[in-house]
């Protein structure tokens, strides 16, 4: 009996200690990790989506809340006007969440460009959503208020062959960004106007 | 305890160098040694985990009940592995992307658990520290050496620096999976030849 108590106590203390240590390290590194991810993963995607922007969209970013969820908004300036934003959203693909960065032209609420940031899709099949520029190019110019769907679901996007689920996830995430954007547009505009 | 601390340290560098002498922990050895940089990064991460877990296991060796010792070791090791993962994400993100899944897999690396069970659980803190450091550095050297062989032959570079100029035709086989087995086999062979002399 004594032995039993000792086992429980030792394991409990050990796990408690380990949990505490990990939580504090996670807190300590969270900001740095976000910066690194912006630099190495999202940075290139944002740069290609807001291509030709006169400012640095990664530096000109702010966070905005929709209920419980928080979104990072990256602002791009064209012709001296801050009229483009990039917002990231996630949808469940075949191998896990697929992160999609959507650039939006705020003048006519159309899609500037779409890029996949993070994913765990099958290499050679779903991974083409990120690697094949032809697939994401289909989103260009689409009106943000309409939902994006693959042609199988009655939409306008041709799915990647062999990767329907991934294609659906990209459509879903893009649609989500559109909805969030339309809902928060007044707030986003307000934030942008206070930015400079 | 006849051996000195230095002896415990040095044995990890040659007499018990992990992948070649102990032939343990081969999964990361084969998988991540495509380049010198990957090999050394992996080795450094493993060394950190090995040293920290050895110290902690040795400190707690009289407190941990025998029946749940493996569970305790795994908790300790997993904690330090997660620490490495977070720190690497924060400060060496490109390396983290390359090593990917093999960082969390250090948890089940037999070298780490093996040293905790076979050495740290029976020896004092200073000896365990020397043992962990020695084995860790030995592991790093072995990964670096295998990485160097594969990178030089398979890619014509060393630590990303081109060695032979543009006329060199890289021996691509060496950076693929079979090249890892062949490279490891040849290195074991050389080690055995040196040993038998």
mmCIF file of C-alpha atoms in Angstrom:
data_model
loop_
_atom_site.group_PDB
_atom_site.id
_atom_site.type_symbol
_atom_site.label_atom_id
_atom_site.label_comp_id
_atom_site.label_asym_id
_atom_site.label_seq_id
_atom_site.Cartn_x
_atom_site.Cartn_y
_atom_site.Cartn_z
ATOM 1 C CA UNK A 1 0.000 0.000 0.000
ATOM 2 C CA UNK A 2 2.790 2.373 0.971
ATOM 3 C CA UNK A 3 4.543 1.557 -2.274
ATOM 4 C CA UNK A 4 1.410 2.332 -4.218
ATOM 5 C CA UNK A 5 1.043 5.773 -2.625
ATOM 6 C CA UNK A 6 4.661 6.539 -3.319
ATOM 7 C CA UNK A 7 4.300 5.656 -6.996
ATOM 8 C CA UNK A 8 1.264 7.892 -7.384
ATOM 9 C CA UNK A 9 2.860 10.773 -5.518
ATOM 10 C CA UNK A 10 6.133 10.624 -7.450
ATOM 11 C CA UNK A 11 4.414 10.419 -10.825
ATOM 12 C CA UNK A 12 2.017 13.229 -9.951
ATOM 13 C CA UNK A 13 4.773 15.538 -8.791
ATOM 14 C CA UNK A 14 6.871 14.725 -11.826
ATOM 15 C CA UNK A 15 4.076 15.347 -14.319
ATOM 16 C CA UNK A 16 3.064 18.525 -12.494
ATOM 17 C CA UNK A 17 6.593 19.821 -12.587
ATOM 18 C CA UNK A 18 6.960 18.931 -16.239
ATOM 19 C CA UNK A 19 3.664 20.597 -17.140
ATOM 20 C CA UNK A 20 4.649 23.772 -15.342
ATOM 21 C CA UNK A 21 8.053 23.899 -17.008
ATOM 22 C CA UNK A 22 6.595 23.352 -20.468
ATOM 23 C CA UNK A 23 3.871 25.936 -19.966
ATOM 24 C CA UNK A 24 6.376 28.580 -18.951
ATOM 25 C CA UNK A 25 8.702 27.790 -21.859
ATOM 26 C CA UNK A 26 5.778 27.831 -24.257
ATOM 27 C CA UNK A 27 4.753 31.235 -22.993
ATOM 28 C CA UNK A 28 8.301 32.466 -23.216
ATOM 29 C CA UNK A 29 8.845 31.348 -26.796
ATOM 30 C CA UNK A 30 5.381 31.892 -28.284
ATOM 31 C CA UNK A 31 6.116 35.360 -29.565
ATOM 32 C CA UNK A 32 9.472 34.394 -31.043
ATOM 33 C CA UNK A 33 7.928 31.353 -32.746
ATOM 34 C CA UNK A 34 5.266 33.535 -34.304
ATOM 35 C CA UNK A 35 7.922 35.883 -35.658
ATOM 36 C CA UNK A 36 9.871 32.952 -37.097
ATOM 37 C CA UNK A 37 6.775 31.499 -38.723
ATOM 38 C CA UNK A 38 5.931 34.854 -40.218
ATOM 39 C CA UNK A 39 9.428 35.093 -41.592
ATOM 40 C CA UNK A 40 9.847 31.616 -43.004
ATOM 41 C CA UNK A 41 6.371 30.223 -43.709
ATOM 42 C CA UNK A 42 3.851 32.995 -44.034
ATOM 43 C CA UNK A 43 6.301 35.659 -45.180
ATOM 44 C CA UNK A 44 6.884 34.250 -48.665
ATOM 45 C CA UNK A 45 3.158 33.548 -49.115
ATOM 46 C CA UNK A 46 2.192 37.068 -48.064
ATOM 47 C CA UNK A 47 4.859 38.588 -50.299
ATOM 48 C CA UNK A 48 3.625 36.715 -53.345
ATOM 49 C CA UNK A 49 -0.034 37.439 -52.579
ATOM 50 C CA UNK A 50 0.471 41.140 -52.037
ATOM 51 C CA UNK A 51 3.025 41.349 -54.817
ATOM 52 C CA UNK A 52 4.207 44.826 -55.632
ATOM 53 C CA UNK A 53 3.023 46.340 -52.359
ATOM 54 C CA UNK A 54 4.849 49.541 -51.492
ATOM 55 C CA UNK A 55 5.076 48.749 -47.790
ATOM 56 C CA UNK A 56 6.127 45.700 -45.793
ATOM 57 C CA UNK A 57 2.849 43.844 -45.127
ATOM 58 C CA UNK A 58 4.490 41.748 -42.410
ATOM 59 C CA UNK A 59 5.438 44.843 -40.438
ATOM 60 C CA UNK A 60 2.052 46.475 -41.037
ATOM 61 C CA UNK A 61 -0.060 43.813 -39.425
ATOM 62 C CA UNK A 62 -2.646 43.873 -36.677
ATOM 63 C CA UNK A 63 -4.844 41.410 -34.921
ATOM 64 C CA UNK A 64 -8.584 41.474 -35.004
ATOM 65 C CA UNK A 65 -11.087 39.417 -33.077
ATOM 66 C CA UNK A 66 -14.189 37.719 -34.385
ATOM 67 C CA UNK A 67 -15.870 36.350 -31.298
ATOM 68 C CA UNK A 68 -13.328 33.991 -29.761
ATOM 69 C CA UNK A 69 -11.157 33.635 -32.837
ATOM 70 C CA UNK A 70 -8.296 35.956 -33.549
ATOM 71 C CA UNK A 71 -7.102 36.751 -37.056
ATOM 72 C CA UNK A 72 -3.918 38.441 -38.190
ATOM 73 C CA UNK A 73 -4.544 41.000 -40.898
ATOM 74 C CA UNK A 74 -1.669 42.002 -43.153
ATOM 75 C CA UNK A 75 -2.073 45.306 -44.929
ATOM 76 C CA UNK A 76 -0.674 46.040 -48.374
ATOM 77 C CA UNK A 77 -0.379 49.500 -49.898
ATOM 78 C CA UNK A 78 -0.817 50.046 -53.605
ATOM 79 C CA UNK A 79 -0.631 53.458 -55.295
ATOM 80 C CA UNK A 80 -0.193 55.109 -51.910
ATOM 81 C CA UNK A 81 -3.433 53.689 -50.573
ATOM 82 C CA UNK A 82 -3.811 50.890 -48.081
ATOM 83 C CA UNK A 83 -6.396 49.015 -50.081
ATOM 84 C CA UNK A 84 -5.395 45.361 -49.838
ATOM 85 C CA UNK A 85 -5.380 42.966 -46.918
ATOM 86 C CA UNK A 86 -4.273 39.373 -46.475
ATOM 87 C CA UNK A 87 -5.983 37.161 -43.910
ATOM 88 C CA UNK A 88 -5.228 33.557 -43.042
ATOM 89 C CA UNK A 89 -7.742 30.864 -42.222
ATOM 90 C CA UNK A 90 -7.651 27.119 -41.683
ATOM 91 C CA UNK A 91 -9.839 24.284 -42.906
ATOM 92 C CA UNK A 92 -9.494 20.564 -42.379
ATOM 93 C CA UNK A 93 -7.862 18.805 -45.292
ATOM 94 C CA UNK A 94 -6.886 15.191 -45.783
ATOM 95 C CA UNK A 95 -3.927 15.141 -43.386
ATOM 96 C CA UNK A 96 -4.823 17.945 -40.965
ATOM 97 C CA UNK A 97 -5.462 21.659 -41.045
ATOM 98 C CA UNK A 98 -4.656 23.468 -44.263
ATOM 99 C CA UNK A 99 -3.682 27.105 -43.801
ATOM 100 C CA UNK A 100 -4.744 29.423 -46.599
ATOM 101 C CA UNK A 101 -3.695 33.042 -46.948
ATOM 102 C CA UNK A 102 -6.171 35.091 -48.926
ATOM 103 C CA UNK A 103 -5.375 38.497 -50.342
ATOM 104 C CA UNK A 104 -8.378 40.769 -50.773
ATOM 105 C CA UNK A 105 -8.720 43.920 -52.841
ATOM 106 C CA UNK A 106 -10.702 46.211 -50.558
ATOM 107 C CA UNK A 107 -11.874 48.493 -53.372
ATOM 108 C CA UNK A 108 -14.073 45.938 -55.087
ATOM 109 C CA UNK A 109 -14.013 43.103 -52.525
ATOM 110 C CA UNK A 110 -12.437 40.629 -54.908
ATOM 111 C CA UNK A 111 -9.750 38.035 -54.350
ATOM 112 C CA UNK A 112 -6.268 39.265 -55.223
ATOM 113 C CA UNK A 113 -4.555 35.936 -54.779
ATOM 114 C CA UNK A 114 -4.645 32.826 -52.635
ATOM 115 C CA UNK A 115 -1.728 30.886 -51.237
ATOM 116 C CA UNK A 116 -1.416 27.783 -49.083
ATOM 117 C CA UNK A 117 0.840 28.370 -46.068
ATOM 118 C CA UNK A 118 0.941 25.295 -43.856
ATOM 119 C CA UNK A 119 -0.391 21.837 -44.581
ATOM 120 C CA UNK A 120 0.192 18.154 -43.927
ATOM 121 C CA UNK A 121 -1.283 16.840 -47.173
ATOM 122 C CA UNK A 122 0.021 13.867 -49.143
ATOM 123 C CA UNK A 123 3.204 14.787 -51.013
ATOM 124 C CA UNK A 124 2.584 14.782 -54.751
ATOM 125 C CA UNK A 125 -1.206 14.861 -54.413
ATOM 126 C CA UNK A 126 -2.595 17.327 -51.888
ATOM 127 C CA UNK A 127 0.715 19.126 -51.604
ATOM 128 C CA UNK A 128 0.166 20.441 -55.138
ATOM 129 C CA UNK A 129 -2.312 22.903 -53.643
ATOM 130 C CA UNK A 130 0.799 24.697 -52.426
ATOM 131 C CA UNK A 131 3.195 23.848 -55.238
ATOM 132 C CA UNK A 132 0.964 24.155 -58.322
ATOM 133 C CA UNK A 133 0.382 27.841 -59.100
ATOM 134 C CA UNK A 134 -2.326 26.918 -61.613
ATOM 135 C CA UNK A 135 -4.668 25.678 -58.903
ATOM 136 C CA UNK A 136 -4.633 28.743 -56.668
ATOM 137 C CA UNK A 137 -4.705 31.025 -59.717
ATOM 138 C CA UNK A 138 -8.323 29.949 -60.240
ATOM 139 C CA UNK A 139 -9.338 31.956 -57.187
ATOM 140 C CA UNK A 140 -7.947 35.191 -58.576
ATOM 141 C CA UNK A 141 -10.566 37.858 -59.227
ATOM 142 C CA UNK A 142 -13.445 35.934 -57.655
ATOM 143 C CA UNK A 143 -15.968 37.993 -55.713
ATOM 144 C CA UNK A 144 -15.435 37.509 -52.003
ATOM 145 C CA UNK A 145 -19.135 37.429 -51.144
ATOM 146 C CA UNK A 146 -19.719 34.249 -53.175
ATOM 147 C CA UNK A 147 -18.677 30.974 -51.602
ATOM 148 C CA UNK A 148 -15.884 29.124 -53.389
ATOM 149 C CA UNK A 149 -16.628 25.525 -54.283
ATOM 150 C CA UNK A 150 -15.029 22.813 -56.370
ATOM 151 C CA UNK A 151 -16.891 21.935 -59.567
ATOM 152 C CA UNK A 152 -18.012 18.633 -58.035
ATOM 153 C CA UNK A 153 -19.944 20.611 -55.408
ATOM 154 C CA UNK A 154 -21.403 22.875 -58.080
ATOM 155 C CA UNK A 155 -18.715 25.529 -57.865
ATOM 156 C CA UNK A 156 -16.252 27.188 -60.164
ATOM 157 C CA UNK A 157 -12.937 25.705 -59.012
ATOM 158 C CA UNK A 158 -11.434 22.697 -60.763
ATOM 159 C CA UNK A 159 -10.210 20.377 -58.031
ATOM 160 C CA UNK A 160 -6.700 18.935 -58.137
ATOM 161 C CA UNK A 161 -7.018 15.424 -59.501
ATOM 162 C CA UNK A 162 -6.586 12.914 -56.698
ATOM 163 C CA UNK A 163 -6.853 15.620 -54.067
ATOM 164 C CA UNK A 164 -10.521 16.566 -53.877
ATOM 165 C CA UNK A 165 -10.508 16.842 -50.093
ATOM 166 C CA UNK A 166 -7.530 19.179 -50.122
ATOM 167 C CA UNK A 167 -9.144 21.270 -52.850
ATOM 168 C CA UNK A 168 -12.357 21.459 -50.833
ATOM 169 C CA UNK A 169 -10.373 22.543 -47.782
ATOM 170 C CA UNK A 170 -8.739 25.372 -49.712
ATOM 171 C CA UNK A 171 -12.174 26.478 -50.986
ATOM 172 C CA UNK A 172 -13.616 26.272 -47.495
ATOM 173 C CA UNK A 173 -10.807 28.292 -45.955
ATOM 174 C CA UNK A 174 -11.060 30.935 -48.679
ATOM 175 C CA UNK A 175 -14.821 31.176 -48.163
ATOM 176 C CA UNK A 176 -14.267 31.504 -44.415
ATOM 177 C CA UNK A 177 -11.832 34.352 -44.927
ATOM 178 C CA UNK A 178 -14.417 36.026 -47.168
ATOM 179 C CA UNK A 179 -17.101 35.762 -44.519
ATOM 180 C CA UNK A 180 -14.833 37.028 -41.755
ATOM 181 C CA UNK A 181 -13.657 39.861 -43.969
ATOM 182 C CA UNK A 182 -17.170 40.996 -44.884
ATOM 183 C CA UNK A 183 -18.230 40.826 -41.271
ATOM 184 C CA UNK A 184 -15.243 42.732 -39.963
ATOM 185 C CA UNK A 185 -14.700 45.114 -42.864
ATOM 186 C CA UNK A 186 -15.761 48.251 -40.953
ATOM 187 C CA UNK A 187 -13.437 47.320 -38.117
ATOM 188 C CA UNK A 188 -10.575 46.576 -40.489
ATOM 189 C CA UNK A 189 -11.026 49.915 -42.229
ATOM 190 C CA UNK A 190 -11.083 51.672 -38.898
ATOM 191 C CA UNK A 191 -7.863 49.956 -37.835
ATOM 192 C CA UNK A 192 -6.148 50.804 -41.096
ATOM 193 C CA UNK A 193 -7.122 54.460 -40.825
ATOM 194 C CA UNK A 194 -5.641 54.669 -37.338
ATOM 195 C CA UNK A 195 -2.487 52.875 -38.398
ATOM 196 C CA UNK A 196 -0.569 55.714 -39.940
ATOM 197 C CA UNK B 1 33.296 2.894 -9.273
ATOM 198 C CA UNK B 2 36.825 2.540 -10.485
ATOM 199 C CA UNK B 3 36.499 4.692 -13.541
ATOM 200 C CA UNK B 4 37.259 8.396 -13.386
ATOM 201 C CA UNK B 5 34.924 11.090 -14.630
ATOM 202 C CA UNK B 6 37.154 11.710 -17.631
ATOM 203 C CA UNK B 7 36.995 8.045 -18.546
ATOM 204 C CA UNK B 8 33.222 8.119 -18.426
ATOM 205 C CA UNK B 9 33.274 11.105 -20.717
ATOM 206 C CA UNK B 10 35.826 9.761 -23.187
ATOM 207 C CA UNK B 11 34.219 6.348 -23.586
ATOM 208 C CA UNK B 12 31.299 7.989 -25.399
ATOM 209 C CA UNK B 13 33.637 9.362 -28.037
ATOM 210 C CA UNK B 14 35.150 6.069 -29.176
ATOM 211 C CA UNK B 15 34.722 2.921 -27.109
ATOM 212 C CA UNK B 16 30.951 3.318 -26.812
ATOM 213 C CA UNK B 17 30.200 5.816 -29.588
ATOM 214 C CA UNK B 18 26.451 5.321 -29.942
ATOM 215 C CA UNK B 19 25.535 4.467 -33.535
ATOM 216 C CA UNK B 20 28.705 2.493 -34.250
ATOM 217 C CA UNK B 21 29.590 0.725 -31.005
ATOM 218 C CA UNK B 22 26.282 0.531 -29.199
ATOM 219 C CA UNK B 23 24.397 0.393 -32.525
ATOM 220 C CA UNK B 24 21.507 2.211 -30.893
ATOM 221 C CA UNK B 25 19.293 5.032 -32.079
ATOM 222 C CA UNK B 26 19.726 4.232 -35.756
ATOM 223 C CA UNK B 27 16.433 5.759 -36.896
ATOM 224 C CA UNK B 28 17.564 9.402 -36.755
ATOM 225 C CA UNK B 29 21.069 8.373 -37.786
ATOM 226 C CA UNK B 30 19.792 7.036 -41.080
ATOM 227 C CA UNK B 31 17.064 9.581 -41.632
ATOM 228 C CA UNK B 32 18.528 13.002 -40.948
ATOM 229 C CA UNK B 33 22.150 12.686 -42.074
ATOM 230 C CA UNK B 34 21.554 14.017 -45.575
ATOM 231 C CA UNK B 35 23.744 16.990 -44.760
ATOM 232 C CA UNK B 36 26.335 17.860 -42.122
ATOM 233 C CA UNK B 37 24.143 20.653 -40.812
ATOM 234 C CA UNK B 38 21.180 18.351 -40.197
ATOM 235 C CA UNK B 39 23.405 15.770 -38.540
ATOM 236 C CA UNK B 40 24.991 18.231 -36.150
ATOM 237 C CA UNK B 41 21.659 19.907 -35.367
ATOM 238 C CA UNK B 42 20.098 16.569 -34.535
ATOM 239 C CA UNK B 43 23.161 15.596 -32.496
ATOM 240 C CA UNK B 44 23.076 18.834 -30.516
ATOM 241 C CA UNK B 45 19.376 18.410 -29.741
ATOM 242 C CA UNK B 46 19.930 14.835 -28.607
ATOM 243 C CA UNK B 47 22.942 15.853 -26.501
ATOM 244 C CA UNK B 48 20.895 18.463 -24.676
ATOM 245 C CA UNK B 49 18.139 15.965 -23.917
ATOM 246 C CA UNK B 50 20.665 13.297 -22.905
ATOM 247 C CA UNK B 51 22.561 15.554 -20.503
ATOM 248 C CA UNK B 52 19.438 17.017 -18.887
ATOM 249 C CA UNK B 53 17.626 13.718 -18.519
ATOM 250 C CA UNK B 54 20.752 11.997 -17.191
ATOM 251 C CA UNK B 55 21.178 14.688 -14.528
ATOM 252 C CA UNK B 56 17.547 14.595 -13.476
ATOM 253 C CA UNK B 57 17.269 10.808 -13.474
ATOM 254 C CA UNK B 58 20.450 10.588 -11.447
ATOM 255 C CA UNK B 59 19.191 13.208 -8.971
ATOM 256 C CA UNK B 60 15.901 11.386 -8.525
ATOM 257 C CA UNK B 61 17.283 7.860 -8.657
ATOM 258 C CA UNK B 62 16.595 7.193 -4.977
ATOM 259 C CA UNK B 63 13.120 8.710 -5.046
ATOM 260 C CA UNK B 64 11.689 7.085 -8.167
ATOM 261 C CA UNK B 65 9.957 3.804 -7.277
ATOM 262 C CA UNK B 66 11.329 0.871 -9.220
ATOM 263 C CA UNK B 67 7.992 -0.224 -10.644
ATOM 264 C CA UNK B 68 7.223 3.031 -12.400
ATOM 265 C CA UNK B 69 10.766 4.020 -13.283
ATOM 266 C CA UNK B 70 10.313 3.726 -17.048
ATOM 267 C CA UNK B 71 7.236 5.942 -16.930
ATOM 268 C CA UNK B 72 9.170 8.504 -14.906
ATOM 269 C CA UNK B 73 12.110 8.432 -17.329
ATOM 270 C CA UNK B 74 9.782 8.916 -20.284
ATOM 271 C CA UNK B 75 8.130 11.914 -18.617
ATOM 272 C CA UNK B 76 11.515 13.477 -17.928
ATOM 273 C CA UNK B 77 12.797 12.786 -21.437
ATOM 274 C CA UNK B 78 9.595 13.923 -23.136
ATOM 275 C CA UNK B 79 9.664 17.171 -21.187
ATOM 276 C CA UNK B 80 13.170 18.013 -22.324
ATOM 277 C CA UNK B 81 12.408 16.994 -25.900
ATOM 278 C CA UNK B 82 9.469 19.388 -25.968
ATOM 279 C CA UNK B 83 11.723 22.096 -24.554
ATOM 280 C CA UNK B 84 14.174 21.481 -27.407
ATOM 281 C CA UNK B 85 11.351 21.519 -29.928
ATOM 282 C CA UNK B 86 9.998 24.849 -28.714
ATOM 283 C CA UNK B 87 13.408 26.469 -28.449
ATOM 284 C CA UNK B 88 14.395 25.224 -31.881
ATOM 285 C CA UNK B 89 11.181 26.580 -33.362
ATOM 286 C CA UNK B 90 11.839 29.915 -31.762
ATOM 287 C CA UNK B 91 15.497 30.348 -32.662
ATOM 288 C CA UNK B 92 16.407 27.950 -35.487
ATOM 289 C CA UNK B 93 13.258 27.667 -37.538
ATOM 290 C CA UNK B 94 14.821 26.514 -40.842
ATOM 291 C CA UNK B 95 16.610 23.684 -39.046
ATOM 292 C CA UNK B 96 13.370 22.789 -37.281
ATOM 293 C CA UNK B 97 11.612 22.528 -40.645
ATOM 294 C CA UNK B 98 14.313 20.189 -41.970
ATOM 295 C CA UNK B 99 14.452 17.902 -38.943
ATOM 296 C CA UNK B 100 10.681 17.910 -38.624
ATOM 297 C CA UNK B 101 9.260 14.809 -37.016
ATOM 298 C CA UNK B 102 12.652 13.553 -35.845
ATOM 299 C CA UNK B 103 12.836 16.098 -33.033
ATOM 300 C CA UNK B 104 9.756 14.759 -31.185
ATOM 301 C CA UNK B 105 11.013 11.264 -31.976
ATOM 302 C CA UNK B 106 14.040 11.807 -29.719
ATOM 303 C CA UNK B 107 11.631 10.726 -26.957
ATOM 304 C CA UNK B 108 11.770 7.161 -28.197
ATOM 305 C CA UNK B 109 15.443 7.220 -29.102
ATOM 306 C CA UNK B 110 16.920 4.189 -27.350
ATOM 307 C CA UNK B 111 20.169 6.001 -26.579
ATOM 308 C CA UNK B 112 18.446 8.470 -24.269
ATOM 309 C CA UNK B 113 16.314 5.923 -22.465
ATOM 310 C CA UNK B 114 19.207 3.458 -22.537
ATOM 311 C CA UNK B 115 21.580 5.832 -20.775
ATOM 312 C CA UNK B 116 18.926 6.775 -18.215
ATOM 313 C CA UNK B 117 18.225 3.150 -17.411
ATOM 314 C CA UNK B 118 21.711 1.676 -17.728
ATOM 315 C CA UNK B 119 23.815 4.483 -16.337
ATOM 316 C CA UNK B 120 22.112 7.461 -14.718
ATOM 317 C CA UNK B 121 19.847 5.329 -12.540
ATOM 318 C CA UNK B 122 22.902 3.762 -10.900
ATOM 319 C CA UNK B 123 25.458 6.541 -10.781
ATOM 320 C CA UNK B 124 25.945 9.905 -9.125
ATOM 321 C CA UNK B 125 25.081 13.198 -10.783
ATOM 322 C CA UNK B 126 28.582 14.200 -11.869
ATOM 323 C CA UNK B 127 29.262 10.817 -13.463
ATOM 324 C CA UNK B 128 25.888 10.881 -15.197
ATOM 325 C CA UNK B 129 26.611 14.347 -16.518
ATOM 326 C CA UNK B 130 29.963 13.181 -17.914
ATOM 327 C CA UNK B 131 28.343 10.099 -19.411
ATOM 328 C CA UNK B 132 25.519 12.062 -21.031
ATOM 329 C CA UNK B 133 27.882 14.668 -22.409
ATOM 330 C CA UNK B 134 30.302 12.074 -23.761
ATOM 331 C CA UNK B 135 27.645 9.929 -25.403
ATOM 332 C CA UNK B 136 25.910 13.037 -26.738
ATOM 333 C CA UNK B 137 29.053 14.457 -28.301
ATOM 334 C CA UNK B 138 29.927 11.038 -29.678
ATOM 335 C CA UNK B 139 26.470 10.833 -31.240
ATOM 336 C CA UNK B 140 26.878 14.312 -32.714
ATOM 337 C CA UNK B 141 30.296 13.456 -34.151
ATOM 338 C CA UNK B 142 28.964 10.230 -35.648
ATOM 339 C CA UNK B 143 25.992 12.002 -37.239
ATOM 340 C CA UNK B 144 28.245 14.785 -38.468
ATOM 341 C CA UNK B 145 30.701 12.297 -39.982
ATOM 342 C CA UNK B 146 27.999 10.270 -41.721
ATOM 343 C CA UNK B 147 26.344 13.501 -42.848
ATOM 344 C CA UNK B 148 29.673 14.712 -44.235
ATOM 345 C CA UNK B 149 30.250 11.524 -46.225
ATOM 346 C CA UNK B 150 26.748 11.611 -47.672
ATOM 347 C CA UNK B 151 26.699 15.325 -48.389
ATOM 348 C CA UNK B 152 30.149 15.387 -50.020
ATOM 349 C CA UNK B 153 29.472 12.377 -52.240
ATOM 350 C CA UNK B 154 25.781 12.923 -52.862
ATOM 351 C CA UNK B 155 25.663 16.664 -53.270
ATOM 352 C CA UNK B 156 29.259 17.798 -53.745
ATOM 353 C CA UNK B 157 29.018 20.224 -50.835
ATOM 354 C CA UNK B 158 30.196 20.412 -47.238
ATOM 355 C CA UNK B 159 28.041 22.426 -44.845
ATOM 356 C CA UNK B 160 26.421 23.977 -47.891
ATOM 357 C CA UNK B 161 29.758 25.056 -49.418
ATOM 358 C CA UNK B 162 30.425 23.712 -52.889
ATOM 359 C CA UNK B 163 33.640 21.683 -52.980
ATOM 360 C CA UNK B 164 34.308 20.472 -56.492
ATOM 361 C CA UNK B 165 32.988 23.164 -58.790
ATOM 362 C CA UNK B 166 30.314 22.771 -61.435
ATOM 363 C CA UNK B 167 31.935 19.853 -63.291
ATOM 364 C CA UNK B 168 31.253 17.499 -60.368
ATOM 365 C CA UNK B 169 28.488 15.010 -61.046
ATOM 366 C CA UNK B 170 26.826 14.342 -57.661
ATOM 367 C CA UNK B 171 26.426 10.722 -56.637
ATOM 368 C CA UNK B 172 22.713 11.170 -55.845
ATOM 369 C CA UNK B 173 22.411 7.659 -54.453
ATOM 370 C CA UNK B 174 24.187 8.746 -51.266
ATOM 371 C CA UNK B 175 21.557 11.308 -50.194
ATOM 372 C CA UNK B 176 18.721 8.823 -50.765
ATOM 373 C CA UNK B 177 17.700 6.302 -48.123
ATOM 374 C CA UNK B 178 19.831 3.371 -49.417
ATOM 375 C CA UNK B 179 22.893 5.607 -49.297
ATOM 376 C CA UNK B 180 22.344 5.998 -45.563
ATOM 377 C CA UNK B 181 22.550 2.243 -45.023
ATOM 378 C CA UNK B 182 25.595 1.869 -47.256
ATOM 379 C CA UNK B 183 27.310 4.844 -45.625
ATOM 380 C CA UNK B 184 26.615 3.557 -42.125
ATOM 381 C CA UNK B 185 27.766 0.062 -43.074
ATOM 382 C CA UNK B 186 31.024 1.339 -44.526
ATOM 383 C CA UNK B 187 31.693 3.464 -41.449
ATOM 384 C CA UNK B 188 31.050 0.497 -39.155
ATOM 385 C CA UNK B 189 33.424 -1.522 -41.316
ATOM 386 C CA UNK B 190 36.180 1.097 -41.010
ATOM 387 C CA UNK B 191 35.634 1.314 -37.239
ATOM 388 C CA UNK B 192 35.964 -2.461 -36.915
ATOM 389 C CA UNK B 193 39.092 -2.542 -39.037
ATOM 390 C CA UNK B 194 40.731 0.131 -36.901
ATOM 391 C CA UNK B 195 39.676 -1.685 -33.755
ATOM 392 C CA UNK B 196 41.056 -5.077 -34.806
ATOM 393 C CA UNK B 197 44.548 -3.782 -35.525
#
